[in-house]
mmCIF file of C-alpha atoms and ligand atoms in Angstrom:
data_model
loop_
_atom_site.group_PDB
_atom_site.id
_atom_site.type_symbol
_atom_site.label_atom_id
_atom_site.label_comp_id
_atom_site.label_asym_id
_atom_site.label_seq_id
_atom_site.Cartn_x
_atom_site.Cartn_y
_atom_site.Cartn_z
ATOM 1 C CA MET C 211 -6.311 3.552 -60.608
ATOM 2 C CA PRO C 212 -2.530 3.754 -60.800
ATOM 3 C CA SER C 213 -1.274 6.222 -63.363
ATOM 4 C CA THR C 214 0.314 4.811 -66.555
ATOM 5 C CA ARG C 215 2.033 8.133 -67.262
ATOM 6 C CA PRO C 216 5.767 8.272 -66.859
ATOM 7 C CA ARG C 217 6.788 9.717 -63.505
ATOM 8 C CA VAL C 218 8.877 12.809 -62.849
ATOM 9 C CA LEU C 219 10.222 14.023 -59.502
ATOM 10 C CA SER C 220 12.239 17.059 -58.520
ATOM 11 C CA GLY C 221 12.991 19.261 -55.556
ATOM 12 C CA ILE C 222 14.010 22.769 -54.618
ATOM 13 C CA GLN C 223 15.698 24.018 -51.425
ATOM 14 C CA PRO C 224 14.036 26.569 -49.182
ATOM 15 C CA THR C 225 17.328 28.300 -48.594
ATOM 16 C CA ALA C 226 16.583 31.777 -49.824
ATOM 17 C CA GLY C 227 13.568 34.060 -49.663
ATOM 18 C CA SER C 228 12.986 34.261 -53.345
ATOM 19 C CA PHE C 229 13.502 31.932 -56.198
ATOM 20 C CA HIS C 230 15.791 33.392 -58.829
ATOM 21 C CA LEU C 231 15.441 33.400 -62.599
ATOM 22 C CA GLY C 232 17.877 30.483 -63.046
ATOM 23 C CA ASN C 233 15.675 28.343 -60.676
ATOM 24 C CA TYR C 234 12.601 29.182 -62.665
ATOM 25 C CA LEU C 235 13.952 28.841 -66.236
ATOM 26 C CA GLY C 236 16.237 25.939 -65.449
ATOM 27 C CA ALA C 237 13.809 23.859 -63.365
ATOM 28 C CA VAL C 238 10.410 25.159 -62.188
ATOM 29 C CA ARG C 239 9.143 26.080 -65.625
ATOM 30 C CA GLN C 240 9.696 22.493 -66.756
ATOM 31 C CA TRP C 241 7.962 21.200 -63.596
ATOM 32 C CA VAL C 242 4.846 23.217 -64.567
ATOM 33 C CA ALA C 243 4.865 21.855 -68.120
ATOM 34 C CA LEU C 244 5.466 18.215 -67.092
ATOM 35 C CA GLN C 245 2.461 18.082 -64.817
ATOM 36 C CA GLU C 246 0.357 17.898 -67.974
ATOM 37 C CA SER C 247 2.025 14.811 -69.395
ATOM 38 C CA HIS C 248 3.568 13.073 -66.450
ATOM 39 C CA ASP C 249 2.697 11.719 -62.965
ATOM 40 C CA ALA C 250 4.538 14.519 -61.231
ATOM 41 C CA PHE C 251 6.025 14.701 -57.713
ATOM 42 C CA TYR C 252 7.557 17.972 -56.596
ATOM 43 C CA MET C 253 8.897 18.885 -53.181
ATOM 44 C CA VAL C 254 10.493 21.525 -51.054
ATOM 45 C CA VAL C 255 13.692 19.818 -49.742
ATOM 46 C CA ASP C 256 14.056 21.161 -46.270
ATOM 47 C CA LEU C 257 16.172 18.271 -45.097
ATOM 48 C CA HIS C 258 18.657 19.272 -47.804
ATOM 49 C CA ALA C 259 18.561 22.854 -46.638
ATOM 50 C CA ILE C 260 19.818 22.020 -43.147
ATOM 51 C CA THR C 261 23.071 20.576 -44.557
ATOM 52 C CA VAL C 262 24.280 24.132 -44.075
ATOM 53 C CA PRO C 263 23.340 26.229 -41.029
ATOM 54 C CA GLN C 264 19.740 27.654 -41.096
ATOM 55 C CA ASP C 265 17.914 29.860 -38.712
ATOM 56 C CA PRO C 266 14.858 27.742 -37.556
ATOM 57 C CA ALA C 267 12.252 30.482 -37.879
ATOM 58 C CA GLU C 268 13.614 31.482 -41.243
ATOM 59 C CA LEU C 269 13.726 27.949 -42.495
ATOM 60 C CA ARG C 270 10.058 27.410 -41.571
ATOM 61 C CA ALA C 271 9.062 30.674 -43.331
ATOM 62 C CA ASN C 272 11.129 29.891 -46.324
ATOM 63 C CA THR C 273 9.587 26.447 -46.692
ATOM 64 C CA ARG C 274 6.114 27.966 -46.894
ATOM 65 C CA LEU C 275 7.447 30.681 -49.197
ATOM 66 C CA ALA C 276 9.001 28.127 -51.549
ATOM 67 C CA ALA C 277 5.698 26.228 -51.685
ATOM 68 C CA ALA C 278 3.825 29.481 -52.361
ATOM 69 C CA GLN C 279 6.193 30.361 -55.197
ATOM 70 C CA LEU C 280 5.786 26.905 -56.755
ATOM 71 C CA LEU C 281 2.018 27.335 -56.792
ATOM 72 C CA ALA C 282 2.426 30.933 -58.105
ATOM 73 C CA ALA C 283 4.581 29.592 -60.867
ATOM 74 C CA GLY C 284 1.772 27.328 -61.957
ATOM 75 C CA LEU C 285 1.913 24.046 -60.088
ATOM 76 C CA ASP C 286 -1.598 22.749 -59.614
ATOM 77 C CA PRO C 287 -2.179 20.423 -56.680
ATOM 78 C CA GLU C 288 -4.880 18.709 -58.777
ATOM 79 C CA ARG C 289 -2.308 17.890 -61.453
ATOM 80 C CA CYS C 290 0.788 17.103 -59.377
ATOM 81 C CA THR C 291 1.777 16.024 -55.905
ATOM 82 C CA LEU C 292 3.446 18.968 -54.061
ATOM 83 C CA PHE C 293 4.892 18.290 -50.583
ATOM 84 C CA VAL C 294 7.592 19.040 -48.084
ATOM 85 C CA GLN C 295 10.419 16.481 -47.891
ATOM 86 C CA SER C 296 10.529 16.183 -44.124
ATOM 87 C CA HIS C 297 6.764 15.337 -44.074
ATOM 88 C CA VAL C 298 7.645 12.047 -45.639
ATOM 89 C CA PRO C 299 10.001 10.187 -43.270
ATOM 90 C CA GLU C 300 10.777 7.517 -45.818
ATOM 91 C CA HIS C 301 13.263 9.937 -47.463
ATOM 92 C CA ALA C 302 15.647 9.774 -44.443
ATOM 93 C CA GLN C 303 15.050 6.063 -44.113
ATOM 94 C CA LEU C 304 15.961 5.177 -47.672
ATOM 95 C CA ALA C 305 18.861 7.589 -47.531
ATOM 96 C CA TRP C 306 20.394 5.444 -44.803
ATOM 97 C CA ILE C 307 20.217 2.387 -47.043
ATOM 98 C CA MET C 308 21.750 4.300 -49.877
ATOM 99 C CA ASN C 309 24.516 5.649 -47.566
ATOM 100 C CA CYS C 310 25.440 2.052 -46.887
ATOM 101 C CA LEU C 311 25.663 1.303 -50.606
ATOM 102 C CA ALA C 312 27.522 4.473 -51.803
ATOM 103 C CA GLY C 313 31.294 4.448 -51.843
ATOM 104 C CA PHE C 314 33.205 7.087 -49.886
ATOM 105 C CA GLY C 315 35.305 7.724 -52.952
ATOM 106 C CA GLU C 316 32.324 8.291 -55.246
ATOM 107 C CA ALA C 317 30.634 10.639 -52.801
ATOM 108 C CA SER C 318 33.981 12.537 -52.500
ATOM 109 C CA ARG C 319 33.927 13.224 -56.208
ATOM 110 C CA MET C 320 30.686 15.245 -56.118
ATOM 111 C CA THR C 321 31.591 18.710 -57.357
ATOM 112 C CA GLN C 322 28.783 20.480 -55.570
ATOM 113 C CA PHE C 323 30.048 19.126 -52.283
ATOM 114 C CA LYS C 324 33.575 20.277 -53.064
ATOM 115 C CA ASP C 325 32.290 23.715 -53.927
ATOM 116 C CA LYS C 326 30.005 24.100 -50.960
ATOM 117 C CA SER C 327 32.351 22.583 -48.406
ATOM 118 C CA ALA C 328 35.117 24.962 -49.538
ATOM 119 C CA LYS C 329 32.736 27.821 -48.684
ATOM 120 C CA GLN C 330 32.227 26.460 -45.158
ATOM 121 C CA GLY C 331 35.970 26.643 -44.537
ATOM 122 C CA ALA C 332 38.442 23.746 -44.087
ATOM 123 C CA GLY C 333 36.947 20.953 -41.948
ATOM 124 C CA ASN C 334 33.806 22.889 -41.149
ATOM 125 C CA ALA C 335 31.391 21.219 -43.586
ATOM 126 C CA THR C 336 28.892 18.843 -41.946
ATOM 127 C CA VAL C 337 28.637 15.105 -42.599
ATOM 128 C CA GLY C 338 25.159 15.997 -43.779
ATOM 129 C CA LEU C 339 26.611 18.176 -46.621
ATOM 130 C CA PHE C 340 28.821 15.267 -47.618
ATOM 131 C CA THR C 341 25.924 12.907 -47.847
ATOM 132 C CA TYR C 342 23.546 15.432 -49.403
ATOM 133 C CA PRO C 343 23.695 13.711 -52.844
ATOM 134 C CA ILE C 344 22.774 10.404 -51.261
ATOM 135 C CA LEU C 345 19.631 11.913 -49.714
ATOM 136 C CA GLN C 346 18.835 13.202 -53.244
ATOM 137 C CA VAL C 347 19.322 9.642 -54.583
ATOM 138 C CA ALA C 348 16.757 8.403 -52.043
ATOM 139 C CA ASP C 349 14.321 11.244 -52.998
ATOM 140 C CA ILE C 350 14.334 10.081 -56.596
ATOM 141 C CA LEU C 351 14.356 6.382 -56.197
ATOM 142 C CA LEU C 352 11.532 6.372 -53.660
ATOM 143 C CA TYR C 353 9.135 7.512 -56.374
ATOM 144 C CA GLN C 354 10.416 5.228 -59.155
ATOM 145 C CA ALA C 355 10.899 8.459 -61.144
ATOM 146 C CA ASN C 356 11.642 7.998 -64.861
ATOM 147 C CA GLU C 357 12.862 11.561 -65.278
ATOM 148 C CA VAL C 358 14.237 14.330 -63.081
ATOM 149 C CA PRO C 359 13.823 17.912 -64.387
ATOM 150 C CA VAL C 360 16.737 20.003 -63.107
ATOM 151 C CA GLY C 361 19.412 22.420 -64.268
ATOM 152 C CA GLU C 362 22.734 21.317 -65.589
ATOM 153 C CA ASP C 363 24.513 21.697 -62.191
ATOM 154 C CA GLN C 364 22.540 18.683 -60.923
ATOM 155 C CA ARG C 365 23.559 16.294 -63.710
ATOM 156 C CA GLN C 366 26.233 14.595 -61.611
ATOM 157 C CA HIS C 367 23.726 13.836 -58.845
ATOM 158 C CA ILE C 368 21.438 12.134 -61.320
ATOM 159 C CA GLU C 369 24.316 10.134 -62.569
ATOM 160 C CA LEU C 370 25.053 9.044 -59.060
ATOM 161 C CA THR C 371 21.405 8.118 -58.658
ATOM 162 C CA ARG C 372 21.556 5.887 -61.735
ATOM 163 C CA ASP C 373 24.681 4.183 -60.503
ATOM 164 C CA LEU C 374 23.222 3.442 -57.079
ATOM 165 C CA ALA C 375 19.946 2.210 -58.600
ATOM 166 C CA ASP C 376 21.882 -0.118 -60.878
ATOM 167 C CA ARG C 377 24.044 -1.299 -57.999
ATOM 168 C CA PHE C 378 21.129 -2.001 -55.654
ATOM 169 C CA ASN C 379 19.145 -3.788 -58.464
ATOM 170 C CA GLY C 380 22.214 -5.836 -59.379
ATOM 171 C CA ARG C 381 22.932 -6.873 -55.810
ATOM 172 C CA PHE C 382 19.446 -7.351 -54.340
ATOM 173 C CA GLY C 383 17.176 -7.815 -57.430
ATOM 174 C CA GLU C 384 15.093 -5.367 -59.561
ATOM 175 C CA THR C 385 13.727 -2.767 -57.110
ATOM 176 C CA PHE C 386 14.273 0.734 -58.480
ATOM 177 C CA THR C 387 13.576 2.479 -61.759
ATOM 178 C CA VAL C 388 16.808 3.910 -63.143
ATOM 179 C CA PRO C 389 15.995 7.591 -63.804
ATOM 180 C CA ALA C 390 17.175 9.934 -66.547
ATOM 181 C CA PRO C 391 17.941 13.598 -66.220
ATOM 182 C CA TYR C 392 15.494 15.997 -67.958
ATOM 183 C CA ILE C 393 17.605 19.002 -68.773
ATOM 184 C CA LEU C 394 16.540 21.410 -71.563
ATOM 185 C CA LYS C 395 19.510 22.646 -73.548
ATOM 186 C CA GLU C 396 18.308 26.250 -73.898
ATOM 187 C CA THR C 397 17.840 26.840 -70.224
ATOM 188 C CA ALA C 398 20.221 24.314 -68.622
ATOM 189 C CA LYS C 399 22.403 27.111 -67.280
ATOM 190 C CA ILE C 400 21.261 30.693 -66.888
ATOM 191 C CA TYR C 401 24.151 33.050 -66.274
ATOM 192 C CA ASP C 402 24.762 35.940 -63.921
ATOM 193 C CA LEU C 403 23.797 39.237 -65.672
ATOM 194 C CA GLN C 404 26.901 40.954 -64.422
ATOM 195 C CA ASP C 405 29.315 38.038 -64.995
ATOM 196 C CA PRO C 406 28.173 35.749 -67.745
ATOM 197 C CA SER C 407 31.022 33.298 -67.018
ATOM 198 C CA ILE C 408 29.327 32.099 -63.820
ATOM 199 C CA LYS C 409 25.810 30.593 -63.349
ATOM 200 C CA MET C 410 23.125 32.695 -61.719
ATOM 201 C CA SER C 411 22.986 31.436 -58.179
ATOM 202 C CA LYS C 412 21.638 32.641 -54.928
ATOM 203 C CA SER C 413 24.999 31.980 -53.193
ATOM 204 C CA ALA C 414 27.577 32.852 -55.882
ATOM 205 C CA SER C 415 25.974 35.619 -57.954
ATOM 206 C CA THR C 416 26.745 39.333 -57.740
ATOM 207 C CA PRO C 417 23.698 41.120 -56.258
ATOM 208 C CA LYS C 418 23.184 43.035 -59.494
ATOM 209 C CA GLY C 419 23.572 39.972 -61.601
ATOM 210 C CA LEU C 420 20.938 37.905 -59.728
ATOM 211 C CA ILE C 421 17.295 38.263 -60.732
ATOM 212 C CA ASN C 422 15.132 37.392 -57.759
ATOM 213 C CA LEU C 423 11.543 36.797 -58.827
ATOM 214 C CA LEU C 424 10.204 38.476 -55.663
ATOM 215 C CA ASP C 425 12.269 41.631 -56.130
ATOM 216 C CA ASP C 426 10.423 44.890 -56.657
ATOM 217 C CA PRO C 427 9.802 44.905 -60.479
ATOM 218 C CA LYS C 428 11.573 48.227 -60.683
ATOM 219 C CA THR C 429 14.745 46.603 -59.377
ATOM 220 C CA THR C 430 14.296 43.777 -61.789
ATOM 221 C CA ALA C 431 14.026 46.178 -64.708
ATOM 222 C CA LYS C 432 17.092 48.085 -63.577
ATOM 223 C CA LYS C 433 19.130 44.933 -63.328
ATOM 224 C CA VAL C 434 18.203 43.839 -66.801
ATOM 225 C CA LYS C 435 18.961 47.221 -68.269
ATOM 226 C CA SER C 436 22.447 47.225 -66.651
ATOM 227 C CA ALA C 437 23.285 43.692 -67.759
ATOM 228 C CA VAL C 438 26.794 43.231 -69.085
ATOM 229 C CA THR C 439 27.091 42.657 -72.838
ATOM 230 C CA ASP C 440 30.203 43.286 -74.854
ATOM 231 C CA THR C 441 32.020 46.069 -76.788
ATOM 232 C CA ASP C 442 30.595 44.903 -80.111
ATOM 233 C CA THR C 443 27.107 46.071 -81.200
ATOM 234 C CA VAL C 444 25.660 43.057 -83.022
ATOM 235 C CA ILE C 445 22.754 41.200 -81.398
ATOM 236 C CA LYS C 446 23.713 37.591 -82.149
ATOM 237 C CA TYR C 447 23.547 34.273 -80.348
ATOM 238 C CA ASP C 448 27.187 33.249 -79.885
ATOM 239 C CA THR C 449 27.887 31.731 -76.479
ATOM 240 C CA GLU C 450 31.621 31.729 -76.988
ATOM 241 C CA ASN C 451 32.181 35.257 -78.061
ATOM 242 C CA LYS C 452 29.053 36.919 -76.784
ATOM 243 C CA PRO C 453 28.057 35.131 -73.594
ATOM 244 C CA GLY C 454 26.198 38.161 -72.097
ATOM 245 C CA VAL C 455 24.041 38.835 -75.203
ATOM 246 C CA SER C 456 23.449 35.060 -75.633
ATOM 247 C CA ASN C 457 22.297 34.737 -72.103
ATOM 248 C CA LEU C 458 19.818 37.651 -72.646
ATOM 249 C CA LEU C 459 18.576 36.097 -75.843
ATOM 250 C CA SER C 460 18.005 32.698 -74.165
ATOM 251 C CA ILE C 461 16.090 34.349 -71.349
ATOM 252 C CA TYR C 462 14.037 36.471 -73.789
ATOM 253 C CA SER C 463 13.297 33.470 -76.063
ATOM 254 C CA THR C 464 12.116 31.264 -73.225
ATOM 255 C CA LEU C 465 9.837 33.893 -71.617
ATOM 256 C CA THR C 466 8.222 34.931 -74.860
ATOM 257 C CA GLY C 467 8.200 31.699 -76.899
ATOM 258 C CA LYS C 468 9.916 33.494 -79.760
ATOM 259 C CA THR C 469 12.885 31.566 -81.327
ATOM 260 C CA ILE C 470 16.418 32.943 -81.027
ATOM 261 C CA ALA C 471 16.488 33.277 -84.873
ATOM 262 C CA ASP C 472 13.366 35.372 -84.753
ATOM 263 C CA LEU C 473 14.880 37.622 -82.105
ATOM 264 C CA GLU C 474 18.127 38.005 -84.043
ATOM 265 C CA ALA C 475 16.087 39.029 -87.049
ATOM 266 C CA GLU C 476 13.897 41.437 -85.008
ATOM 267 C CA TYR C 477 16.923 43.201 -83.468
ATOM 268 C CA GLU C 478 19.081 43.358 -86.576
ATOM 269 C CA GLY C 479 20.687 46.760 -86.808
ATOM 270 C CA LYS C 480 19.356 47.706 -83.334
ATOM 271 C CA MET C 481 21.440 48.594 -80.255
ATOM 272 C CA TYR C 482 21.844 46.482 -77.104
ATOM 273 C CA GLY C 483 19.877 49.087 -75.256
ATOM 274 C CA ALA C 484 16.786 48.256 -77.278
ATOM 275 C CA LEU C 485 17.111 44.554 -76.502
ATOM 276 C CA LYS C 486 17.567 45.309 -72.802
ATOM 277 C CA THR C 487 14.668 47.692 -72.586
ATOM 278 C CA ASP C 488 12.311 45.179 -74.230
ATOM 279 C CA LEU C 489 13.517 42.320 -72.152
ATOM 280 C CA ALA C 490 13.097 44.405 -68.947
ATOM 281 C CA GLU C 491 9.502 44.907 -69.958
ATOM 282 C CA VAL C 492 8.928 41.231 -70.604
ATOM 283 C CA MET C 493 10.473 40.445 -67.271
ATOM 284 C CA VAL C 494 8.391 42.917 -65.347
ATOM 285 C CA GLU C 495 5.240 41.511 -66.997
ATOM 286 C CA PHE C 496 6.314 38.114 -65.845
ATOM 287 C CA VAL C 497 7.336 38.927 -62.254
ATOM 288 C CA THR C 498 4.476 41.277 -61.327
ATOM 289 C CA PRO C 499 1.667 38.701 -61.339
ATOM 290 C CA PHE C 500 4.102 36.106 -59.926
ATOM 291 C CA ARG C 501 4.691 38.295 -56.862
ATOM 292 C CA THR C 502 0.961 38.955 -56.424
ATOM 293 C CA ARG C 503 0.083 35.266 -56.606
ATOM 294 C CA THR C 504 2.838 34.293 -54.163
ATOM 295 C CA GLN C 505 1.543 36.863 -51.676
ATOM 296 C CA GLN C 506 -1.986 35.519 -52.023
ATOM 297 C CA TYR C 507 -0.833 32.007 -51.073
ATOM 298 C CA LEU C 508 1.149 33.384 -48.166
ATOM 299 C CA ASP C 509 -1.814 35.299 -46.906
ATOM 300 C CA ASP C 510 -3.681 32.095 -46.298
ATOM 301 C CA PRO C 511 -1.172 29.796 -44.537
ATOM 302 C CA GLU C 512 -3.893 27.401 -43.348
ATOM 303 C CA THR C 513 -4.927 26.534 -46.893
ATOM 304 C CA LEU C 514 -1.268 26.328 -47.889
ATOM 305 C CA ASP C 515 -0.443 23.913 -44.999
ATOM 306 C CA SER C 516 -3.392 21.711 -45.635
ATOM 307 C CA LEU C 517 -2.568 21.545 -49.324
ATOM 308 C CA LEU C 518 0.948 20.442 -48.369
ATOM 309 C CA ALA C 519 -0.443 17.915 -45.893
ATOM 310 C CA LYS C 520 -2.559 16.320 -48.676
ATOM 311 C CA GLY C 521 0.498 16.292 -50.919
ATOM 312 C CA ALA C 522 2.540 14.516 -48.231
ATOM 313 C CA GLU C 523 -0.167 11.898 -47.795
ATOM 314 C CA LYS C 524 -0.217 11.097 -51.541
ATOM 315 C CA ALA C 525 3.613 11.070 -51.650
ATOM 316 C CA ARG C 526 3.851 8.800 -48.635
ATOM 317 C CA ALA C 527 1.667 6.125 -50.162
ATOM 318 C CA VAL C 528 4.163 5.797 -52.986
ATOM 319 C CA ALA C 529 7.275 6.191 -50.817
ATOM 320 C CA ALA C 530 6.199 3.700 -48.181
ATOM 321 C CA GLU C 531 5.685 0.966 -50.770
ATOM 322 C CA THR C 532 9.155 1.478 -52.310
ATOM 323 C CA LEU C 533 10.815 1.637 -48.845
ATOM 324 C CA ALA C 534 9.138 -1.581 -47.708
ATOM 325 C CA ALA C 535 10.472 -3.354 -50.873
ATOM 326 C CA ALA C 536 13.966 -2.037 -50.306
ATOM 327 C CA TYR C 537 13.959 -3.086 -46.607
ATOM 328 C CA ASP C 538 12.802 -6.467 -47.572
ATOM 329 C CA ARG C 539 15.447 -6.889 -50.338
ATOM 330 C CA VAL C 540 18.248 -5.849 -47.999
ATOM 331 C CA GLY C 541 17.136 -8.432 -45.471
ATOM 332 C CA LEU C 542 15.861 -6.294 -42.629
ATOM 333 C CA LEU C 543 13.555 -8.331 -40.421
ATOM 334 C CA PRO C 544 10.006 -6.958 -40.689
ATOM 335 C CA ALA C 545 8.426 -5.785 -37.433
ATOM 336 C CA LYS C 546 5.515 -7.843 -36.314
ATOM 337 C CA HIS C 547 2.196 -5.888 -36.333
HETATM 338 P P1 ATP A 429 23.068 27.484 -54.826
HETATM 339 O O1 ATP A 429 23.151 28.951 -54.705
HETATM 340 O O2 ATP A 429 23.032 26.801 -53.529
HETATM 341 O O3 ATP A 429 23.886 26.937 -55.928
HETATM 342 P P2 ATP A 429 20.945 27.507 -56.620
HETATM 343 O O4 ATP A 429 20.729 28.978 -56.756
HETATM 344 O O5 ATP A 429 21.641 26.680 -57.648
HETATM 345 O O6 ATP A 429 21.505 27.237 -55.193
HETATM 346 P P3 ATP A 429 19.007 25.398 -56.015
HETATM 347 O O7 ATP A 429 17.871 25.454 -54.992
HETATM 348 O O8 ATP A 429 20.119 24.538 -55.728
HETATM 349 O O9 ATP A 429 19.452 26.876 -56.421
HETATM 350 O O10 ATP A 429 18.407 24.932 -57.424
HETATM 351 C C1 ATP A 429 17.069 24.585 -57.711
HETATM 352 C C2 ATP A 429 16.947 24.197 -59.150
HETATM 353 O O11 ATP A 429 17.284 25.291 -60.016
HETATM 354 C C3 ATP A 429 17.908 23.060 -59.565
HETATM 355 O O12 ATP A 429 17.240 22.159 -60.421
HETATM 356 C C4 ATP A 429 19.009 23.801 -60.288
HETATM 357 O O13 ATP A 429 19.624 22.926 -61.246
HETATM 358 C C5 ATP A 429 18.281 24.915 -60.941
HETATM 359 N N1 ATP A 429 19.126 26.045 -61.200
HETATM 360 C C6 ATP A 429 19.816 26.782 -60.282
HETATM 361 N N2 ATP A 429 20.500 27.756 -60.777
HETATM 362 C C7 ATP A 429 20.340 27.656 -62.185
HETATM 363 C C8 ATP A 429 20.803 28.366 -63.260
HETATM 364 N N3 ATP A 429 21.629 29.415 -63.137
HETATM 365 N N4 ATP A 429 20.416 27.896 -64.533
HETATM 366 C C9 ATP A 429 19.659 26.903 -64.701
HETATM 367 N N5 ATP A 429 19.135 26.217 -63.659
HETATM 368 C C10 ATP A 429 19.462 26.515 -62.401
HETATM 369 N N1 LTN A 430 20.014 19.028 -55.028
HETATM 370 C C1 LTN A 430 18.913 19.763 -55.713
HETATM 371 C C2 LTN A 430 17.639 19.692 -54.929
HETATM 372 C C3 LTN A 430 17.101 18.313 -54.887
HETATM 373 C C4 LTN A 430 16.577 17.540 -55.898
HETATM 374 C C5 LTN A 430 16.114 16.270 -55.327
HETATM 375 C C6 LTN A 430 16.418 17.735 -57.321
HETATM 376 C C7 LTN A 430 16.967 17.550 -53.763
HETATM 377 N N2 LTN A 430 16.407 16.420 -54.000
HETATM 378 C C8 LTN A 430 15.558 15.321 -56.072
HETATM 379 C C9 LTN A 430 15.849 16.744 -58.006
HETATM 380 C C10 LTN A 430 15.443 15.502 -57.434
HETATM 381 C C11 LTN A 430 19.378 21.206 -55.853
HETATM 382 O O1 LTN A 430 20.322 21.640 -55.245
HETATM 383 N N3 LTN A 430 18.698 21.953 -56.654
#
């Protein structure tokens, strides 16, 4: 029976060994929660990963590792559809249609492209990196997703998705659901622990400011304890004047379920050191079982692969139907069977 629940879809790149705390709090945590209330599709976006150079063996290993971490974080294949993007060829197929609908100018305005292409050096970025957001548009529209749980940095790509869905529907007739971003205010942007003016990111963070979930817990505790705060002593949530402390409070609040107000009251009159020591403990309690569970999934690659194969099969059933409708609307002549 088709599900009547609203649908969510999201993806994460297998571009690093470990997820970082920003990935988890900004996105993956919401994915886990939404599988209870939504018809949820989640994928490891390996086709997006190859928009920048990847070592083939590493890419393969990181794809499994990403899937293992998603399961360790709490995704349940009985409650959601978990798959690898390249296992569903419809993504690349719909991306082509979307490439032919998107304007060169609007694609050129994507800030993530501007940032990432600058890093590749003038003229060295691939055409794939340029069209990366269009592949993301296809990912989302294929599943008729109502909502897309991501961090703040992805908002512009969801806006583009909405624009292209509207454009296609207007030109060819109602075909795609126009999706909304699902971005929680409290965790939309987790900051680097050493430089709270930049987002925690695998590519831009300082090594000490980046909490990798698969780091040795001792390293994690050390990084939390050496987080940058300010020269004041008051533990108060004030993103403008106290970005470092506010970042720690957001993280603490989300991991424990305590409100920021409760934490401010609890730490009234206490020093930053007390907050950091307690948060380090909370973090270690979180990452320790996460690491163990990830390793358990990795130790049994056959089960992991067959679980991903089942996910791809479920995803494909939905994707194929949407792609067929889009091909038909555009006027592509159907192949005779
Ligand atoms: P990059 O280093 O390439 O910017 P990334 O570290 O941002 O990568 P992605 O794989 O691009 O990681 O992101 C996966 C998900 O995590 C996305 O939904 C993204 O919005 C979210 N995310 C990443 N970093 C943060 C952060 N610091 N705060 C909140 N959400 C984040
Ligand atoms: N661009 C996203 C990853 C991504 C995605 C998607 C997110 C690819 N396809 C579809 C949501 C929906 C990123 O960099 N985190």
